[in-house]
Every structure is written in C-alpha cells, then in structure tokens.
Coordinates of N, CA, C and O and ligand atoms in Angstrom, one line a residue:
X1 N 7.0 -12.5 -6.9 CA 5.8 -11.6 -7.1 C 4.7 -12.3 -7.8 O 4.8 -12.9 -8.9
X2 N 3.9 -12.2 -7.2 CA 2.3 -12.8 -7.9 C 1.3 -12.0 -8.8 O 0.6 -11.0 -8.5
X3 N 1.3 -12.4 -9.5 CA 0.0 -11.6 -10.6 C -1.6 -12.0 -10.7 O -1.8 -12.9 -11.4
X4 N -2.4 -11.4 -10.1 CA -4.0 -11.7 -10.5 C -4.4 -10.8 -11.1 O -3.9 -9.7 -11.1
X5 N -5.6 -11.1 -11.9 CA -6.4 -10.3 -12.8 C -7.3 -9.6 -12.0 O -7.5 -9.9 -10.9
X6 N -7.9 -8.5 -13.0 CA -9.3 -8.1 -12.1 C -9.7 -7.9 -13.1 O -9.2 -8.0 -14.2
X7 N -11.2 -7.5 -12.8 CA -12.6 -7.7 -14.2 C -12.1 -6.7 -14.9 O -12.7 -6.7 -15.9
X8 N -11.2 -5.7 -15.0 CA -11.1 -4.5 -15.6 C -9.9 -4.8 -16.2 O -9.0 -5.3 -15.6
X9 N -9.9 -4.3 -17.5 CA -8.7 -4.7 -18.6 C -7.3 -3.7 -18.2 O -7.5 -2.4 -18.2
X10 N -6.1 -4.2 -17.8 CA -5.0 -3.5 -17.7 C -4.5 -3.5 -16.3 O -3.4 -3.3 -15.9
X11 N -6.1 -3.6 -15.7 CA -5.6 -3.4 -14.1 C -5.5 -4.6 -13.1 O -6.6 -5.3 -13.0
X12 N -4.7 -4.9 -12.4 CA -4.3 -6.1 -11.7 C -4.0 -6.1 -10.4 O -3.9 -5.0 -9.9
X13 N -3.7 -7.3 -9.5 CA -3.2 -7.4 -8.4 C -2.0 -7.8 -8.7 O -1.8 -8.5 -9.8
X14 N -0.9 -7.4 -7.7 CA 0.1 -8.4 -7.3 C 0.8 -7.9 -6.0 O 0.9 -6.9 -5.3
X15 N 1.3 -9.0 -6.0 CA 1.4 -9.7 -4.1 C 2.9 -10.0 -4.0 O 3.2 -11.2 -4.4
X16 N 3.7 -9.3 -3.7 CA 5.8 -9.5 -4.0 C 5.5 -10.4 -2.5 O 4.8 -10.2 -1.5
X17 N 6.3 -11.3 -2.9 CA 6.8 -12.6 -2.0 C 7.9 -12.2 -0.7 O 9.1 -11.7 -0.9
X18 N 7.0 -12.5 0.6 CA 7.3 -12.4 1.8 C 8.1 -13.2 2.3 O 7.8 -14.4 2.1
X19 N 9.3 -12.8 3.1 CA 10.3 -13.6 3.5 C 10.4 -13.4 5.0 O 10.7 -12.4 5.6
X20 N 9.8 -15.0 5.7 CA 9.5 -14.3 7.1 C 10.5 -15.2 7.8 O 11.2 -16.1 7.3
X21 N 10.7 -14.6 9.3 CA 11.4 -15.4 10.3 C 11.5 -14.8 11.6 O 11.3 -13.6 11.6
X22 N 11.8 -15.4 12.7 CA 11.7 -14.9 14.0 C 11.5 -13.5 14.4 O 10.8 -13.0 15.3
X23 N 12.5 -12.9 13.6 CA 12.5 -11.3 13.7 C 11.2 -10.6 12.7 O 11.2 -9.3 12.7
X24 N 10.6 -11.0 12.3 CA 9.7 -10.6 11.1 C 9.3 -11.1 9.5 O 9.2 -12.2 9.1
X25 N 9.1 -9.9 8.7 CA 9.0 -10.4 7.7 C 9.6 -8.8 6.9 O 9.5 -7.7 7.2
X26 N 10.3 -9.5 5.7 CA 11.2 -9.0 4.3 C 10.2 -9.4 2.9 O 9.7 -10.3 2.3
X27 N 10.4 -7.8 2.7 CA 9.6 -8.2 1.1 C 9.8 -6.6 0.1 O 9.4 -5.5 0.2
X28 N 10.6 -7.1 -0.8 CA 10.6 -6.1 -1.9 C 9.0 -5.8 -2.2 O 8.0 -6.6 -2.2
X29 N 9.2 -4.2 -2.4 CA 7.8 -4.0 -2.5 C 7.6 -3.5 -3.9 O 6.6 -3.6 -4.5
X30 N 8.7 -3.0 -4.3 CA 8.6 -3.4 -5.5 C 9.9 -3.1 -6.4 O 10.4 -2.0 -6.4
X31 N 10.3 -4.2 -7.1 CA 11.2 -4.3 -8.3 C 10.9 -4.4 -9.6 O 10.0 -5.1 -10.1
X32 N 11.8 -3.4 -10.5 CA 11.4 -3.1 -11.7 C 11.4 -4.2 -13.0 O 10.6 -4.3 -13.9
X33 N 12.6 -4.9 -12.6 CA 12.6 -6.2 -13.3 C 11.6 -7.6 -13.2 O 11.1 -8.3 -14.1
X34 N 11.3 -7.5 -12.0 CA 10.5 -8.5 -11.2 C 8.9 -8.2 -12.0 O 8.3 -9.1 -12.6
X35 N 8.5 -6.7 -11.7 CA 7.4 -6.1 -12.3 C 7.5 -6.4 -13.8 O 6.3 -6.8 -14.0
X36 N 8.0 -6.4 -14.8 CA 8.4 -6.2 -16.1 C 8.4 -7.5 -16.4 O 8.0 -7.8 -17.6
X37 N 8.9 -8.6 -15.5 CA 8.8 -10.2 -15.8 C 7.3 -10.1 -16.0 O 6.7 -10.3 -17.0
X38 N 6.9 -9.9 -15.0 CA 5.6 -10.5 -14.3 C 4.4 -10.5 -14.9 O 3.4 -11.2 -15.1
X39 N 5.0 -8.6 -15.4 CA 3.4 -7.8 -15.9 C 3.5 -8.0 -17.3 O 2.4 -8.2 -17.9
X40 N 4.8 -8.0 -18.2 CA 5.0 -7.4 -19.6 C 5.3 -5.7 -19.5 O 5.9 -5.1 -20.4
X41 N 5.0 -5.2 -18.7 CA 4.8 -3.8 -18.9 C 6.4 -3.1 -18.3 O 7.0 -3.4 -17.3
X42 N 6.7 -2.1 -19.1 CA 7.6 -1.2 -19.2 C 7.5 0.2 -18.4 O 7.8 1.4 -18.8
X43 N 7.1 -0.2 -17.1 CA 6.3 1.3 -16.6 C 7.7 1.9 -15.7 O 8.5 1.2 -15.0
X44 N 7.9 3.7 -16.1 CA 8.8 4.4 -15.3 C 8.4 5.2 -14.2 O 8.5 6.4 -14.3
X45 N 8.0 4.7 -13.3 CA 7.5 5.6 -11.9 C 8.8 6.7 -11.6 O 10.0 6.7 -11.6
X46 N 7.9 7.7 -11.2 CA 8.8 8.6 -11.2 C 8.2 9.5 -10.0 O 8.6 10.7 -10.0
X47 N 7.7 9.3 -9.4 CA 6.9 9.5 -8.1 C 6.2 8.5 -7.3 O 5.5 7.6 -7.6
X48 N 7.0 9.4 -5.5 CA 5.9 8.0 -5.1 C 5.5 8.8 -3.7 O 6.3 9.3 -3.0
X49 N 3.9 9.0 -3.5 CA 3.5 9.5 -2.7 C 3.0 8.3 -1.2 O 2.8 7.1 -1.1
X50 N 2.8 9.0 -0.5 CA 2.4 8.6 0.9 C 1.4 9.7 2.0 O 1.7 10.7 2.6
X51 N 0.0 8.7 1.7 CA -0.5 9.9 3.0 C -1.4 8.8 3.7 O -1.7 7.6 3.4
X52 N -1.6 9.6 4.8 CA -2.0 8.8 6.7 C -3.3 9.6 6.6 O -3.5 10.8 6.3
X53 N -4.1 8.5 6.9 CA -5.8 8.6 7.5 C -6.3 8.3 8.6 O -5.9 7.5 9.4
X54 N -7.3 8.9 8.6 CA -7.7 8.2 10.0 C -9.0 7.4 9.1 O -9.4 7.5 8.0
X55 N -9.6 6.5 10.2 CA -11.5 6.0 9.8 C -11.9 6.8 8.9 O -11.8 8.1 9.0
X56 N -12.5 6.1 8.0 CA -13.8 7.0 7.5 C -13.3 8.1 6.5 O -14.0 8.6 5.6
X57 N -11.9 8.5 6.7 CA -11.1 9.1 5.4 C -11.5 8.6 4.0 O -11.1 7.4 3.7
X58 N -12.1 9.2 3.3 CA -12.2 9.1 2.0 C -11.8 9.9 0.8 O -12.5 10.8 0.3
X59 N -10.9 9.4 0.4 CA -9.5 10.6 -0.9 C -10.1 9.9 -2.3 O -9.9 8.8 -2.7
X60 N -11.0 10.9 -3.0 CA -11.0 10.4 -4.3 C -12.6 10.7 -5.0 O -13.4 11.5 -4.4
X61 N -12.7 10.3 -5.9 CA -12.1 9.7 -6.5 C -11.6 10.5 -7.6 O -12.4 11.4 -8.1
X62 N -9.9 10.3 -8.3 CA -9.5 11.7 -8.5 C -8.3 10.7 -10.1 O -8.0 9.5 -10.2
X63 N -8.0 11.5 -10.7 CA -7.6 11.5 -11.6 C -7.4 12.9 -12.4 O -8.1 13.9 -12.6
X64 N -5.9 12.3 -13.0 CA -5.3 13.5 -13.8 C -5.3 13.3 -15.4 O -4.8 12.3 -15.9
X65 N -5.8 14.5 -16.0 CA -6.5 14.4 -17.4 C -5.5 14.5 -18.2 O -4.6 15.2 -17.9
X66 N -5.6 13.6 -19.6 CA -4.7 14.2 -20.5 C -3.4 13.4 -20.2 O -3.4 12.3 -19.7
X67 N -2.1 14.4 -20.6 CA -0.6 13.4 -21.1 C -0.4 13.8 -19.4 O 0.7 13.6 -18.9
X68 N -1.1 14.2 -18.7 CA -0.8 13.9 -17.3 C -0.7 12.8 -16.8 O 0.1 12.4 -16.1
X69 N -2.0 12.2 -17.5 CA -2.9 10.9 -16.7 C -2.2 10.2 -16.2 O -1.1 10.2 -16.7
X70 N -2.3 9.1 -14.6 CA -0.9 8.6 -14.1 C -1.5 7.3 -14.1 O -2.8 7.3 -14.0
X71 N -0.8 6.0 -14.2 CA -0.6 4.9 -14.0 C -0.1 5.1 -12.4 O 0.7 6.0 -12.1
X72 N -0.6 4.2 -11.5 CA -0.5 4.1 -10.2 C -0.2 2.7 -9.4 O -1.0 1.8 -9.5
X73 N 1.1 2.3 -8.4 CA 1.3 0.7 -8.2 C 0.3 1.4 -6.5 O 0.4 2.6 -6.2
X74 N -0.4 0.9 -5.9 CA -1.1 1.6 -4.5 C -0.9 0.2 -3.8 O -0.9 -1.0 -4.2
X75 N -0.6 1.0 -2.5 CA -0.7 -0.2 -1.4 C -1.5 0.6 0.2 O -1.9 1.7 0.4
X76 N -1.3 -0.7 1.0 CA -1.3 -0.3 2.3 C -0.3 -0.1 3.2 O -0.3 -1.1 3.9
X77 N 0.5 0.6 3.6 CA 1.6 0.6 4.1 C 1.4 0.0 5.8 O 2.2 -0.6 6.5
X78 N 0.1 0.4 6.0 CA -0.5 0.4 7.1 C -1.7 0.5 7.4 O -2.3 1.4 6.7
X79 N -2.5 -0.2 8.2 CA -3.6 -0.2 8.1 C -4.3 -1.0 7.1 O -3.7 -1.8 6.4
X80 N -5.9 -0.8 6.9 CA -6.4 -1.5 6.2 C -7.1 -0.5 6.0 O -7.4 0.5 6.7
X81 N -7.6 -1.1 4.0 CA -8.6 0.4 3.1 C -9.3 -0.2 2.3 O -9.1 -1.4 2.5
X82 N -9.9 -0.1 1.8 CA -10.7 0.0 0.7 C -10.3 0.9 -0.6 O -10.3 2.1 -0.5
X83 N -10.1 0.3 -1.8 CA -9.5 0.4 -2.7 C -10.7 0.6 -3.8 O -11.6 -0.4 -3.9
X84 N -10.8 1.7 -4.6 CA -11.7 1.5 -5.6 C -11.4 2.6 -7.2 O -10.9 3.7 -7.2
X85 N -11.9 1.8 -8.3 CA -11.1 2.1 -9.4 C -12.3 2.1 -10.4 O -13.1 1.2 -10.4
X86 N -12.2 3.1 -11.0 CA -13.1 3.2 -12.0 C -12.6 3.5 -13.6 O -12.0 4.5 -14.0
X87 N -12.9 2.4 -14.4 CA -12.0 2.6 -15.9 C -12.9 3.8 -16.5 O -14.1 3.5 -16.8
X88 N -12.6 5.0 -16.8 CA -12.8 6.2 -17.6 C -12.3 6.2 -18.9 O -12.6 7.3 -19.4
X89 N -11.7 5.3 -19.8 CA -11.4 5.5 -20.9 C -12.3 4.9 -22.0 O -12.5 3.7 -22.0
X90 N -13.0 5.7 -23.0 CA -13.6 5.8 -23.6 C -13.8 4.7 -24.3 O -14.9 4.2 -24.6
X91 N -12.6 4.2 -24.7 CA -12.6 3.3 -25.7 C -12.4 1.3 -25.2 O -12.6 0.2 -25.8
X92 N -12.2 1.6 -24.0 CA -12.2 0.6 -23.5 C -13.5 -0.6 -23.0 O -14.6 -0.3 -22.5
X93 N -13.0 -1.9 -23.1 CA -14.0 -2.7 -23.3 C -14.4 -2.6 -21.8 O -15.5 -3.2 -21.6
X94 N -14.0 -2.0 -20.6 CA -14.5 -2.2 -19.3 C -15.3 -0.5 -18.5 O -15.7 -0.2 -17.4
X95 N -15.1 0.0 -19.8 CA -15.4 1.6 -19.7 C -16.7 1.3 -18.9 O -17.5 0.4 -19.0
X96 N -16.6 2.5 -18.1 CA -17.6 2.6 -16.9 C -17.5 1.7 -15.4 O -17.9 2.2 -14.3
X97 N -17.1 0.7 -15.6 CA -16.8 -0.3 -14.2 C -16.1 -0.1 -13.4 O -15.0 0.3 -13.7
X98 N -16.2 -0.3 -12.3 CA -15.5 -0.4 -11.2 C -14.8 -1.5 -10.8 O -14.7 -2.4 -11.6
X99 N -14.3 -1.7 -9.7 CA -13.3 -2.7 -8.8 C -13.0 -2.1 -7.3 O -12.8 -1.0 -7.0
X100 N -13.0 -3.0 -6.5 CA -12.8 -2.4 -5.2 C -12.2 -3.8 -4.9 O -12.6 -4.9 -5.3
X101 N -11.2 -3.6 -4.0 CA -10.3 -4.3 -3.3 C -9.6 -4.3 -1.8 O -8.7 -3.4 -1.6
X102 N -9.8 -4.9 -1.1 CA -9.3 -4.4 0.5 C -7.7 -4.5 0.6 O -7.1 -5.6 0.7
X103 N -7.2 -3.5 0.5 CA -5.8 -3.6 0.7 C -5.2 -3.2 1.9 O -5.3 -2.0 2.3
X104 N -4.4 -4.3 2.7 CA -4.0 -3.9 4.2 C -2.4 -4.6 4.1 O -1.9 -5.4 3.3
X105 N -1.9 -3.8 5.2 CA -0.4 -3.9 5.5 C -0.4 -5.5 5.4 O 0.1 -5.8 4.4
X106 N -0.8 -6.7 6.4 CA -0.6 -8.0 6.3 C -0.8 -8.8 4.7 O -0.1 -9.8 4.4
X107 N -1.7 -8.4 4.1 CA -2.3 -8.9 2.6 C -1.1 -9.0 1.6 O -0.9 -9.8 0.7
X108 N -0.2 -7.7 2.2 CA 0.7 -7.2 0.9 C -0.2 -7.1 -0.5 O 0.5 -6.8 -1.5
X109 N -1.2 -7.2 -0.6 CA -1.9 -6.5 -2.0 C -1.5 -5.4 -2.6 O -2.0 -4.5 -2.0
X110 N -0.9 -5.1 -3.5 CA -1.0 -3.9 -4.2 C -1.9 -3.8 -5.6 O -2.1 -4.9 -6.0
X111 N -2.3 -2.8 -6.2 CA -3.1 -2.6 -7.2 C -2.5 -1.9 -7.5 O -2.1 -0.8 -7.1
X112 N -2.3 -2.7 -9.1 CA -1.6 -1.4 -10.6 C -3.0 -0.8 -10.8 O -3.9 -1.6 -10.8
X113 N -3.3 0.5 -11.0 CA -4.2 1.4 -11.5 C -3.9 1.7 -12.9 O -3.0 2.5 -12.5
X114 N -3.9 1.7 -14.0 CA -3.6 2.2 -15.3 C -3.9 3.5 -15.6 O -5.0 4.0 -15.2
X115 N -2.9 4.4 -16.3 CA -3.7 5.3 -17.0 C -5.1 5.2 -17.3 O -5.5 4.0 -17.3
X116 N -6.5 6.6 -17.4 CA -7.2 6.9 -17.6 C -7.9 6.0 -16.1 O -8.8 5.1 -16.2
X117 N -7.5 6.2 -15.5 CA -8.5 5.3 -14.5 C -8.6 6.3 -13.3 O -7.6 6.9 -12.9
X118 N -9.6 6.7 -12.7 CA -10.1 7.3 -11.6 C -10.1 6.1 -10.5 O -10.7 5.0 -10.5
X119 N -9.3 6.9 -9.3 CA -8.9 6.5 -8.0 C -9.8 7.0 -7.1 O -10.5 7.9 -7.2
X120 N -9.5 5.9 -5.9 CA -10.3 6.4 -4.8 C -9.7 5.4 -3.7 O -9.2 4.3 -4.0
X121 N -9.7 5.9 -2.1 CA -9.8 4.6 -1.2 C -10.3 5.3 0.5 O -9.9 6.4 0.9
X122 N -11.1 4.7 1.1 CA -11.7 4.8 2.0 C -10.2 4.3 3.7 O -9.3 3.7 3.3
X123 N -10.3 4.5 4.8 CA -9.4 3.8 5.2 C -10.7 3.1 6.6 O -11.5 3.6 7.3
X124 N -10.5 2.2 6.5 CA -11.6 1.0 7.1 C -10.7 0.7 8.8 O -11.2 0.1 9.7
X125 N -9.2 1.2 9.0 CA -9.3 1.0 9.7 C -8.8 2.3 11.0 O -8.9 3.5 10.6
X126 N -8.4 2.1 12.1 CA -8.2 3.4 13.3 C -7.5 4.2 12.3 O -8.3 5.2 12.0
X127 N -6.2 4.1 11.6 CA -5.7 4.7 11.1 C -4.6 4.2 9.8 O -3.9 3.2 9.8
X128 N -4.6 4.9 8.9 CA -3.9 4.1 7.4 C -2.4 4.7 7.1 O -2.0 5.9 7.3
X129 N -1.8 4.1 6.8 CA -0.7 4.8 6.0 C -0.6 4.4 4.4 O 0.1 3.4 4.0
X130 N -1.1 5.1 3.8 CA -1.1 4.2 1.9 C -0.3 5.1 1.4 O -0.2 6.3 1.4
X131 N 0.6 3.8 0.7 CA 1.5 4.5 -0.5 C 1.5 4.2 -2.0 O 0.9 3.2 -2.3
X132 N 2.0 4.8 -2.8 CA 1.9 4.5 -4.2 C 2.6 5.2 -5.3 O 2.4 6.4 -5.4
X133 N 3.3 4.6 -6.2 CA 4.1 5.1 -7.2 C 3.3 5.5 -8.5 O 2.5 4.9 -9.2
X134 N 3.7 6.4 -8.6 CA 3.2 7.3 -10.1 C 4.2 6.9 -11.5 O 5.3 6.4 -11.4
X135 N 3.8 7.1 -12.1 CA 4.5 7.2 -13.6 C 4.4 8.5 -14.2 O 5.1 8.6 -15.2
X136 N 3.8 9.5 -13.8 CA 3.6 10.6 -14.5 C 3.6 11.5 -12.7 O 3.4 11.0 -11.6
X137 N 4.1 13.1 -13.2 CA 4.4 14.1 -11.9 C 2.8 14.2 -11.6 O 1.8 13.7 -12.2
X138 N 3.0 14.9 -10.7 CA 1.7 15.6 -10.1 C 1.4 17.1 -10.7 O 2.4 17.8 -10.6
X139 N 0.2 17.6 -11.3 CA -0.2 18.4 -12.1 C -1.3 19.0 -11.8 O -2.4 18.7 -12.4
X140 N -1.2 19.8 -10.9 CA -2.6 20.2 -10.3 C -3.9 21.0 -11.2 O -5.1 20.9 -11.0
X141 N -3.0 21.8 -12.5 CA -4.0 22.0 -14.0 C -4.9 20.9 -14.1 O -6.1 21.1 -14.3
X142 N -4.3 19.4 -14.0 CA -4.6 18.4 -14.9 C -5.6 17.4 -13.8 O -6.3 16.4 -14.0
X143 N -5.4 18.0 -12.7 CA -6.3 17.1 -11.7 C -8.0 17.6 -12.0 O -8.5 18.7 -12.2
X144 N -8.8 15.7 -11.8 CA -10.2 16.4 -12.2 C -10.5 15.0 -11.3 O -9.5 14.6 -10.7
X145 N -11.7 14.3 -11.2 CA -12.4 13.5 -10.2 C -14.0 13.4 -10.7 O -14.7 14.0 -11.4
X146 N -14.0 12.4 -9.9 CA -15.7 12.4 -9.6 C -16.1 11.8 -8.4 O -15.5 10.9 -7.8
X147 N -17.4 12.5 -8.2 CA -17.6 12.6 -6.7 C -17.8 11.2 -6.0 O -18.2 10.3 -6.7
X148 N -17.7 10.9 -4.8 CA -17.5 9.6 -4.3 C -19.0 8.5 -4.2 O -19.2 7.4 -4.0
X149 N -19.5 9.6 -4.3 CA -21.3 9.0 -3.9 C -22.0 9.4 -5.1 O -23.2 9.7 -5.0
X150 N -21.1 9.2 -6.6 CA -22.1 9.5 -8.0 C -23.2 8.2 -8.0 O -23.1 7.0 -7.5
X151 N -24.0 8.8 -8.5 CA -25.7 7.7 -8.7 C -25.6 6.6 -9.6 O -26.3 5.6 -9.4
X152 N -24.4 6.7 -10.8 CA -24.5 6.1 -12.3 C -23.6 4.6 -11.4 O -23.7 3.4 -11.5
X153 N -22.6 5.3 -10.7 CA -21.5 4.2 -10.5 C -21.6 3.9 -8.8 O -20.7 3.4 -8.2
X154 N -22.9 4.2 -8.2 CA -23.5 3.4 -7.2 C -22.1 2.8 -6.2 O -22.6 1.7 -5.8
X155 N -20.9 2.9 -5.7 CA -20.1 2.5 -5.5 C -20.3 2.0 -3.7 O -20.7 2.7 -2.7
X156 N -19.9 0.8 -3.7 CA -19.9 0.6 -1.8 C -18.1 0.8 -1.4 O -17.0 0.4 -1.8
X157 N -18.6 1.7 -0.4 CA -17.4 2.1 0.6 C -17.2 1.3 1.5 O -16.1 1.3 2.0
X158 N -18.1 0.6 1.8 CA -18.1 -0.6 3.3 C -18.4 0.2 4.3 O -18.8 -0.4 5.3
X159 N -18.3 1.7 4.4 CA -18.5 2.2 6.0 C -20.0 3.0 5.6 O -20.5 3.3 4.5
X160 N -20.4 3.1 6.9 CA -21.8 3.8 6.6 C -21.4 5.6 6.2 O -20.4 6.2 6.5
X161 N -22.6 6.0 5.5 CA -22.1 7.0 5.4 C -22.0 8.0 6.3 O -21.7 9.1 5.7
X162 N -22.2 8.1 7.4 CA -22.1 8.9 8.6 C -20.3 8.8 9.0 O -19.4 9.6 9.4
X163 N -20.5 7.7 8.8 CA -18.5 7.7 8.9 C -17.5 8.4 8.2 O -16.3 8.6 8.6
X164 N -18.3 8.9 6.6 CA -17.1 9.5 6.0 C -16.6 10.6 6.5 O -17.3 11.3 7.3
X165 N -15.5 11.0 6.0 CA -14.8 12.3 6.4 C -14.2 12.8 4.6 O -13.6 12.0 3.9
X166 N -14.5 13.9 4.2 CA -14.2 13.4 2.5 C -13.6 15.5 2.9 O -14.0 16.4 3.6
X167 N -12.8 15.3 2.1 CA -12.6 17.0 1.9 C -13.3 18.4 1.0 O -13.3 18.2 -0.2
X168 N -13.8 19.4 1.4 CA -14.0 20.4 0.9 C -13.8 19.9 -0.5 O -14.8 19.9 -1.2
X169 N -12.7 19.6 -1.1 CA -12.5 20.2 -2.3 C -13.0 18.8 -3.3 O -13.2 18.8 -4.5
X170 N -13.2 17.4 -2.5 CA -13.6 16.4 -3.1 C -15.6 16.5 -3.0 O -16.3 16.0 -3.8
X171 N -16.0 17.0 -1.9 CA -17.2 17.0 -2.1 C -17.7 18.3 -3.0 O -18.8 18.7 -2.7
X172 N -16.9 19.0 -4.3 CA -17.3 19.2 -5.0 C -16.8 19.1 -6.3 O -17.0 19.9 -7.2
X173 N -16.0 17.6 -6.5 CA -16.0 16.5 -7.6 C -17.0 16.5 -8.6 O -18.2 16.4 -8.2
X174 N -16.9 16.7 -10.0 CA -18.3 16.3 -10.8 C -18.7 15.3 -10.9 O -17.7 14.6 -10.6
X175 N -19.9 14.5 -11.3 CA -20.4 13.2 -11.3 C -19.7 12.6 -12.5 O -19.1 13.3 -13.3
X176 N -20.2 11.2 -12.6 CA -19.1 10.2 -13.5 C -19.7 11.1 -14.8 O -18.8 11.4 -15.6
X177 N -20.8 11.4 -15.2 CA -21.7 11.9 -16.6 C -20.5 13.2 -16.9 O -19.8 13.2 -17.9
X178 N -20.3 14.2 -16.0 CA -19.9 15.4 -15.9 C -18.5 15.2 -16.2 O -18.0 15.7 -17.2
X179 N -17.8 14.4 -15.3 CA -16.5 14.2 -15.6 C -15.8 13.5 -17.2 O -14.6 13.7 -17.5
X180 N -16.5 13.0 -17.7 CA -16.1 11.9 -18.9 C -16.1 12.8 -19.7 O -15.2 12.8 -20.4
X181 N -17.2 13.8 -19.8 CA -17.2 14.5 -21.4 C -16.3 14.8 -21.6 O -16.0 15.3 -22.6
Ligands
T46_216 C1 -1.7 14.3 -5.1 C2 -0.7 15.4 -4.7 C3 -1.0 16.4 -3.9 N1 -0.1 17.4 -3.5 C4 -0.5 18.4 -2.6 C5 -1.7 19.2 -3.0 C6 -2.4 19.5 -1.8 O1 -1.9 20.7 -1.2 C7 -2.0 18.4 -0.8 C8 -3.1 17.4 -0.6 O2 -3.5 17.0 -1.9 P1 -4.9 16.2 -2.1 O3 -6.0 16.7 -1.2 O4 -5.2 16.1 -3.6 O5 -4.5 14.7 -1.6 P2 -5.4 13.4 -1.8 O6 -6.8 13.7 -1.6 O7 -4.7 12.3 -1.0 O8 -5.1 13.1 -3.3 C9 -4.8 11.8 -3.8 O9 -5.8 10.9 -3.5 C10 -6.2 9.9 -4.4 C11 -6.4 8.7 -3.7 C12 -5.3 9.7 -5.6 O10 -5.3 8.6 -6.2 C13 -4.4 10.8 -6.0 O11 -3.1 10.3 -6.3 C14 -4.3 12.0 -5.2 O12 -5.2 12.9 -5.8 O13 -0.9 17.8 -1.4 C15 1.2 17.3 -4.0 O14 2.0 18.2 -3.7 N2 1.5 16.3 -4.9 C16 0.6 15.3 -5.3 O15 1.0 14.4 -6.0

C-alpha cells in the first residue's frame, strides 16, 4: 500500500498494491494492519457505503457535525469521479482549503477524508460506482453540507455546469460562511 500527501493536513492518498496476471488483477482494498503500518493511524470503520451515478451526478458537499463527524477511506469502485474535500475544522492550519482528486476504478486511488472535513464528488464518467468506509454511523440529526457552487470556496467540478444533476435536498446546502458557524 502506498502513502501520498495532499496540501491538507490529515488527509492523504493511498494506492494498495495490485497483483496482476492473465486473468486480471487482485488487490486488497483495504487492510487494517497494512493501513495502521502505513498511516500511523488507529481508525475503526464501522460502515461502508456504496452508491451508483450516472454523468454529471453531484453528491455533496456533505458532512456530519459534532461526535458524529466521520472520517472516510473513498474510492472508485467503478468508473471515474472527481473527488473534492474541504477542511472545516476551525483550528486547523489548512482550514478553509480544498483538494480535488480524480479517482477511477484503474488508478486504485483512494482518499482518507478526516474527521471535520466536508465531502463531495462529481462522476465524470457514463456511470460510477463509489465506495467508502466510515468510522462513525450515519446520523441523519447530525448531517449538514455546503452547497456545491459556494462563491468563498470557488470549487472546479471539471464538468460544465449544464451537466450537473445535484439533488433537491443538496441544492439547498448552506454556503461555506453559513455552514462553519
Ligand atoms: C449517507 C447515508 C444515506 N442514507 C440514506 C438517506 C437517504 O434516504 C438515502 C440517500 O442519502 P443521500 O441523498 O444523503 O446520499 P448521498 O447524497 O450519496 O450522500 C453521501 O454523499 C456524500 C458524497 C458523502 O460523503 C456522504 O457520505 C453522504 O452524505 O440514503 C443512509 O441510510 N445511510 C447513509 O449513511
């Protein structure tokens, strides 16, 4: 398993090592030991969700407040996305920034998300399958977001915006100002 950094403190890439051969390719996607070598970190996922998009699907950007808040491992199961992460935590030296990352089934890329971090991902291609492990349940009290197109955090999706498809309940997300207080 491979470890890269990203500009944002806590949050990283890693890429578990592919084992190919005539019939295909083999690869843990993820082990707890391997992770714990790799990262330092002690993380207990205790959920792991999966949902299918089509183009232009855009889920986010969403986060759960409080002793909810989830640490997240995200991938591409299928397809290719657009991955984007915004550090919300107050006290942190990367507070306010973003990260975006293209994560597709061939890349094997996954992105740890940290606690206090607001999610998002676009799917860039016909259709996505993305999955991802939680450390904390799902808490629908504790779910809160900000909207995908806020002004402060200027964010590129890569698709024009005639392409998105975003849901009812995300196109009324508060902006990054609204959300933080
Ligand atoms: C997240 C979640 C949802 N649900 C139910 C609630 C709704 O009835 C339905 C769809 O939920 P939602 O529209 O919030 O799904 P997404 O827009 O894909 O939300 C996710 O999208 C972004 C990218 C994230 O990072 C979050 O993990 C998550 O919020 O599934 C559950 O039962 N359990 C869950 O953990």
């Amino acid at each position: 398993m491979e470890l890269r950094p990203t500009p944002l403190k806590d949050c990283f890439i890693v890429i578990p090592r592919a084992f190919k051969d005539p019939r295909g390719t083999f690869c843990e996607t993820y082990n707890q030991q391997a992770f714990k070598k790799v990262t330092g970190l002690d993380i207990h996922f205790v959920q792991d969700n999966q949902s299918t998009s089509r183009r232009g699907v855009l889920r986010g950007l969403h986060f759960q407040k409080g002793n909810m808040a989830q640490a997240k491992l995200v991938r591409a199961i299928q397809g290719r996305v657009l991955d984007i992460v915004v550090d919300i935590r107050n006290e942190s030296e990367t507070f306010g920034q973003s990260f975006s990352i293209e994560l597709t089934a061939e890349n094997r890329k996954q992105l740890f998300v940290p606690r206090g971090f607001a999610h998002g991902f676009i799917t860039l291609s016909e259709t996505s399958v993305f999955g991802y492990k939680c450390d904390n349940f799902y808490d629908a009290s504790s779910e809160s977001g900000i909207i995908y197109n806020d002004a402060t955090l200027a964010l590129d999706w890569h698709l024009p915006d005639e392409e998105f498809i975003v849901s009812e309940k995300d196109l009324l997300l508060p902006s990054f100002k609204e959300a933080i207080v």
